[in-house]
Short mmCIF file of C-alpha atoms in Angstrom, two decimals:
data_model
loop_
_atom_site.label_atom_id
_atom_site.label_comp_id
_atom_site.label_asym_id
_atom_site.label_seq_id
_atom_site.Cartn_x
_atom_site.Cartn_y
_atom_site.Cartn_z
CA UNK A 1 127.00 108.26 106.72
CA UNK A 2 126.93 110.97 109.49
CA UNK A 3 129.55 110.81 112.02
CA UNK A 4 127.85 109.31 115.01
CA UNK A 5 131.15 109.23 116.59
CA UNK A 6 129.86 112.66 118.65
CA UNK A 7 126.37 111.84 119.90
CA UNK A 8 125.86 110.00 123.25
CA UNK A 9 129.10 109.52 124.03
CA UNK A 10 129.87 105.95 124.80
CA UNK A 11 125.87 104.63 124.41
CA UNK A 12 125.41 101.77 121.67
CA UNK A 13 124.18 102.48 118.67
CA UNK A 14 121.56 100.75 116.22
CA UNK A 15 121.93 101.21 112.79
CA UNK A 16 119.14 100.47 110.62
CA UNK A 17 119.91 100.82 106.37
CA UNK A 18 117.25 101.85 104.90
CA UNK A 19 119.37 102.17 101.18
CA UNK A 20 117.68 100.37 98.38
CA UNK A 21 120.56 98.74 97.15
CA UNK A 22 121.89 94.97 99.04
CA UNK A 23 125.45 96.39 99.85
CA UNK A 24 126.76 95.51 103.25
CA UNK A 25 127.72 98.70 104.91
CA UNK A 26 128.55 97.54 108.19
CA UNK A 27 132.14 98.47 108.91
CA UNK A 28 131.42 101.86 107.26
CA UNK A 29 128.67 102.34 110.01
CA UNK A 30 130.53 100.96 112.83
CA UNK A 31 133.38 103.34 111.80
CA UNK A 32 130.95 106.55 111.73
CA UNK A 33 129.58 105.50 115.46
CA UNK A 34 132.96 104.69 116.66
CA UNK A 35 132.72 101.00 116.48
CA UNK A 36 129.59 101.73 119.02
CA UNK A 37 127.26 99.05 116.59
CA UNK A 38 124.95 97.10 118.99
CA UNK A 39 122.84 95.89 115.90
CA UNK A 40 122.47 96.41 112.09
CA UNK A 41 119.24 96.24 110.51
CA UNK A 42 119.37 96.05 106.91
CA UNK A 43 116.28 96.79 104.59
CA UNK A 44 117.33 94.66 101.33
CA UNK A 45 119.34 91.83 102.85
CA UNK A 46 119.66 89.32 100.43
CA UNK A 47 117.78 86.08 100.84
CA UNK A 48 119.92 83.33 102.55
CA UNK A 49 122.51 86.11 104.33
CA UNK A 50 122.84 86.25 107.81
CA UNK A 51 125.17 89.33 108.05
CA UNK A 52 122.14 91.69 109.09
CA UNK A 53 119.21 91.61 110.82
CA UNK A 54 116.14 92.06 108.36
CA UNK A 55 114.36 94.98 108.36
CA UNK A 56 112.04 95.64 105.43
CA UNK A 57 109.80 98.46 105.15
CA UNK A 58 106.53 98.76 107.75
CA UNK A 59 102.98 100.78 107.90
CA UNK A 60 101.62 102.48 110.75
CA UNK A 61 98.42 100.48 112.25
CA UNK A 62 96.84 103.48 112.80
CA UNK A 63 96.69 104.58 109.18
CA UNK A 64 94.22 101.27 108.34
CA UNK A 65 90.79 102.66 107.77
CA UNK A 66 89.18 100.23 110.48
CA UNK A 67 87.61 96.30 110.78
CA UNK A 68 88.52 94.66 107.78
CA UNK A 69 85.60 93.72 105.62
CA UNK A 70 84.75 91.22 103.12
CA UNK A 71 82.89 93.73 100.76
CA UNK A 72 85.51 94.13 97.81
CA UNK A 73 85.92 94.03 94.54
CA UNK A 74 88.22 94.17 91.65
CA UNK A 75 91.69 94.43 91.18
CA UNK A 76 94.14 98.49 91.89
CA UNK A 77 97.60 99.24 90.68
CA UNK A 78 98.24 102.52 90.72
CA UNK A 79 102.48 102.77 89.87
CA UNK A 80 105.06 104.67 88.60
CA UNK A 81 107.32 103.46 85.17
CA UNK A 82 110.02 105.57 85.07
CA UNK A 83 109.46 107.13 81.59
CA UNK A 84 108.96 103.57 80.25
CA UNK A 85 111.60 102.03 81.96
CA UNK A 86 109.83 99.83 84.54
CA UNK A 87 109.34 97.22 81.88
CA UNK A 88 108.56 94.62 84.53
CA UNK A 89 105.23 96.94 85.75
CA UNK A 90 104.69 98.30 81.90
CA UNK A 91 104.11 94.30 81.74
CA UNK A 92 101.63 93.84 84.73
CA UNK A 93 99.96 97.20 83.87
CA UNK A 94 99.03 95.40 80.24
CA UNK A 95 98.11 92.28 81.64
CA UNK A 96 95.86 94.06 83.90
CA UNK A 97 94.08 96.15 81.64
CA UNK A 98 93.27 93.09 79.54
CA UNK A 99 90.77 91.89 82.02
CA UNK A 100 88.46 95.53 81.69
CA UNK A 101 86.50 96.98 83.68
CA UNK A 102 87.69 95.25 86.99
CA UNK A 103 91.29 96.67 87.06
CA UNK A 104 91.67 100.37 87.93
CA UNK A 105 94.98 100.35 86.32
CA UNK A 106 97.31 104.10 86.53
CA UNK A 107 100.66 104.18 84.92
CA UNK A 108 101.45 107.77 85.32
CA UNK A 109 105.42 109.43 86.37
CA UNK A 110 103.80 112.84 87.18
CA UNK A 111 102.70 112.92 90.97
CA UNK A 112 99.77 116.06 89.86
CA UNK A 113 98.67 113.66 87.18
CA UNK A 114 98.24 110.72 89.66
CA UNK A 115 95.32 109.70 92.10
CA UNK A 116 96.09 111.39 95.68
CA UNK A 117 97.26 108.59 98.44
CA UNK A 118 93.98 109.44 100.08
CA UNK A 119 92.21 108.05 96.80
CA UNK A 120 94.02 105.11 96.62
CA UNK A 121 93.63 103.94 100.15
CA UNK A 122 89.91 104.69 99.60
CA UNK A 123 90.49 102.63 96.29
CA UNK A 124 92.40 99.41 97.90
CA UNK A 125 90.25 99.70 100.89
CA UNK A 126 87.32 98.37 98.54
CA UNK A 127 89.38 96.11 96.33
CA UNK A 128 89.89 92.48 96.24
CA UNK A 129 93.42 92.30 95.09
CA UNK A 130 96.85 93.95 94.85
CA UNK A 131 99.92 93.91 93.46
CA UNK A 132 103.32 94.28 94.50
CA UNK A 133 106.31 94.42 92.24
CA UNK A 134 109.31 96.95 93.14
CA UNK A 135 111.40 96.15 90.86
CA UNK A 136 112.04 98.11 87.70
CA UNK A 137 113.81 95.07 85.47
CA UNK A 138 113.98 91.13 86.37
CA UNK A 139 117.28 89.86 87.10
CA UNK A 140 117.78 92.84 88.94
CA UNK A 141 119.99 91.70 92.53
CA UNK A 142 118.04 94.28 94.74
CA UNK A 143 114.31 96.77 94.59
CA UNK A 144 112.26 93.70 96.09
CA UNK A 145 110.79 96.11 99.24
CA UNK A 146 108.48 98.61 98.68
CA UNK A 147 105.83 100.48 100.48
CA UNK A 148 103.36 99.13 98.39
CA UNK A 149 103.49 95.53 99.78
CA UNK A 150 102.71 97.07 103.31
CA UNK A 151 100.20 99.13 102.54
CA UNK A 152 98.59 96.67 100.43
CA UNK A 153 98.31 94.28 102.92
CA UNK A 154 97.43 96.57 105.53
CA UNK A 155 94.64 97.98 103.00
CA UNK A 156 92.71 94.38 103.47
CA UNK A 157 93.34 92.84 99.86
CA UNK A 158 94.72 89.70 98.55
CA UNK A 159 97.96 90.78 97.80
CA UNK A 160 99.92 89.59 94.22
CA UNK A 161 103.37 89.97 94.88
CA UNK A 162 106.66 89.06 93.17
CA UNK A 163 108.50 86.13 95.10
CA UNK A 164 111.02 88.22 97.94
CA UNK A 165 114.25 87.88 97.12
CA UNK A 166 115.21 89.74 100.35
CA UNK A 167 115.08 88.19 104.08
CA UNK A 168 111.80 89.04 105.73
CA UNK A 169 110.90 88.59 109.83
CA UNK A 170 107.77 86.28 109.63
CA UNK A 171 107.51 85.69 106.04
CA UNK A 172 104.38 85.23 104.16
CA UNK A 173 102.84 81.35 103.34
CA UNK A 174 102.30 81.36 99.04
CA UNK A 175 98.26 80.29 98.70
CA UNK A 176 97.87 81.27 102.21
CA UNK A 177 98.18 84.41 103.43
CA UNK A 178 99.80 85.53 99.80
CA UNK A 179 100.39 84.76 96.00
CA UNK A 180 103.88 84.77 94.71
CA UNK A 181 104.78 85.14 90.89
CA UNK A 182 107.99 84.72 89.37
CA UNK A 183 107.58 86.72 86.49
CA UNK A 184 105.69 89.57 85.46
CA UNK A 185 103.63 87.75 83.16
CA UNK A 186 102.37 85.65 85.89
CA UNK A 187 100.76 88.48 87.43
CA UNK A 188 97.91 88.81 85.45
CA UNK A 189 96.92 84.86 85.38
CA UNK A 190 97.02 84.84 88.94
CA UNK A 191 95.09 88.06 89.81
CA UNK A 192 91.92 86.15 87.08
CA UNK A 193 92.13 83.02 89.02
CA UNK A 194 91.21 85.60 92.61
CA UNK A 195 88.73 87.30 90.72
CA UNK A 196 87.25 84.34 89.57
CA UNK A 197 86.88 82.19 92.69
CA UNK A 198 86.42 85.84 95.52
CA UNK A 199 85.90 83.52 98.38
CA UNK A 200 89.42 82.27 97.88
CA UNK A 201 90.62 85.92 97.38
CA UNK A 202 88.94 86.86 100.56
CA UNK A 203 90.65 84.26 102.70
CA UNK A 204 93.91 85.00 101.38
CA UNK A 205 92.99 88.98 101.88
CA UNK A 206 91.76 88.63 105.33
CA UNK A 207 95.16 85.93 106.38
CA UNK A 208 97.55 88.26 105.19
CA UNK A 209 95.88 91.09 106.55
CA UNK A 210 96.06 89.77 110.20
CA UNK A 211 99.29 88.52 109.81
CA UNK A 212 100.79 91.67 108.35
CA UNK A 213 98.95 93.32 111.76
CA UNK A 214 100.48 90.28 114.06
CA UNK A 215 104.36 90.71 112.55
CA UNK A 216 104.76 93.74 110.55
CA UNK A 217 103.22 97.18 111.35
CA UNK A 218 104.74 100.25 112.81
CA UNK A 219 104.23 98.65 116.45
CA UNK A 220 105.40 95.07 116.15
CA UNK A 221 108.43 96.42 113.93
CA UNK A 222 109.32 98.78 116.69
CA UNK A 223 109.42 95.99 119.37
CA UNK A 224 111.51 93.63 116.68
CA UNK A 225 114.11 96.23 116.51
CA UNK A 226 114.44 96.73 120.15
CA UNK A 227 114.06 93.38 120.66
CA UNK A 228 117.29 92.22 118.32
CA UNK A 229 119.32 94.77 119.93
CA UNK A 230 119.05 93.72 123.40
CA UNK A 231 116.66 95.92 124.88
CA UNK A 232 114.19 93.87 127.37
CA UNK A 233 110.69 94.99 126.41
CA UNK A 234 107.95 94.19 128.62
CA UNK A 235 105.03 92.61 127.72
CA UNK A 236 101.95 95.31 128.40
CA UNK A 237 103.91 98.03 126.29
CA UNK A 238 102.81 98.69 123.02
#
């Protein structure tokens, strides 16, 4: 951590960890701002702790194409595997590819191999569902957030997501705004059963989609942090 201990004198300081790992940091950051902590927002707090305030990952509204809309199809998963590594994703990737032609499926570690971000947002802005799954191995403690959940749901589809194992402000409703799998080879099943019935995969893509705009873009995460660190926000700024 940088010593904070120098900037702004005697003004409060919010910390937010961003790391990817679950390890509680706080007295190390209240030591580098001179015990000057007004709030600590961590990224992967466990699920059921209560020494940090949650903070996962966010998207930018602005970055969302426009209107959602209904016409979608298929399943995208574009994802990295760590040189075979990722066995959790190697596992969804195969599942996925099983059910042809629907499932744009990329498994590729080299970025100039790989679709651009501008062709995969143009990609999951015409799918029907997603998937989410950060982490590399199951059992693994920590790895649940990753910018793929966000931008899923802000790209409009149905999003198939590992269970969190992380706290998260305004959590998701499983069959509702969400589905939740609790193992890799679930993911598959579950993305059939959307593909197979699309007007249920449209409800659940349009719920989460206005619910991840309500609670958890760039704006509403700004105001949440502000918020939990005592800063009085009116109610007209955005």
């Amino acid at each position: 951590l940088p010593d904070l201990k120098k900037i702004g004198g005697s003004a409060p300081v919010i910390i937010i960890d961003g790391w990817d790992d679950a390890t509680d940091l706080r007295s190390k950051a209240n030591e580098a701002a001179g015990n000057r902590v007004c709030a600590y927002f961590k990224r992967e707090l466990p699920l059921g702790q209560s020494w940090a305030i949650p903070l996962p990952f966010t998207y930018p509204e602005r970055w969302i194409p426009g209107p959602w809309h209904a016409d979608r199809s298929g399943i995208t998963y574009y994802t990295s595997v760590h040189g075979g590594h990722a066995h959790s994703r190697l596992c969804i990737a195969d599942g996925l590819r099983a059910l042809g032609d629907v499932a744009d499926v990329v498994t590729d570690d080299n970025r100039k191999r790989r679709p651009s971000p501008d062709d995969l947002h143009q990609r999951l802005w015409g799918s029907l569902v997603g998937v989410h799954w950060n982490q590399l191995l199951s059992g693994s403690t920590h790895g649940w957030d990753g910018f793929r959940a966000w931008e899923n749901w802000a790209y409009g589809v149905a999003v198939v997501s590992q269970r969190p194992f992380i706290e998260m402000p305004h959590p998701f409703t499983d069959g509702e705004n969400v589905i939740w799998c609790d193992d890799p080879s679930e993911v598959a099943i579950e993305v059939k059963k959307l593909l197979d019935d699309p007007d249920r995969a449209l409800r659940i893509a349009l719920a989460g989609h206005l619910h991840f705009k309500q609670f958890h873009g760039a704006t509403s995460r700004a105001r949440y942090v502000l918020k939990h660190a005592g800063f009085e926000l009116k109610e007209n700024v955005t």
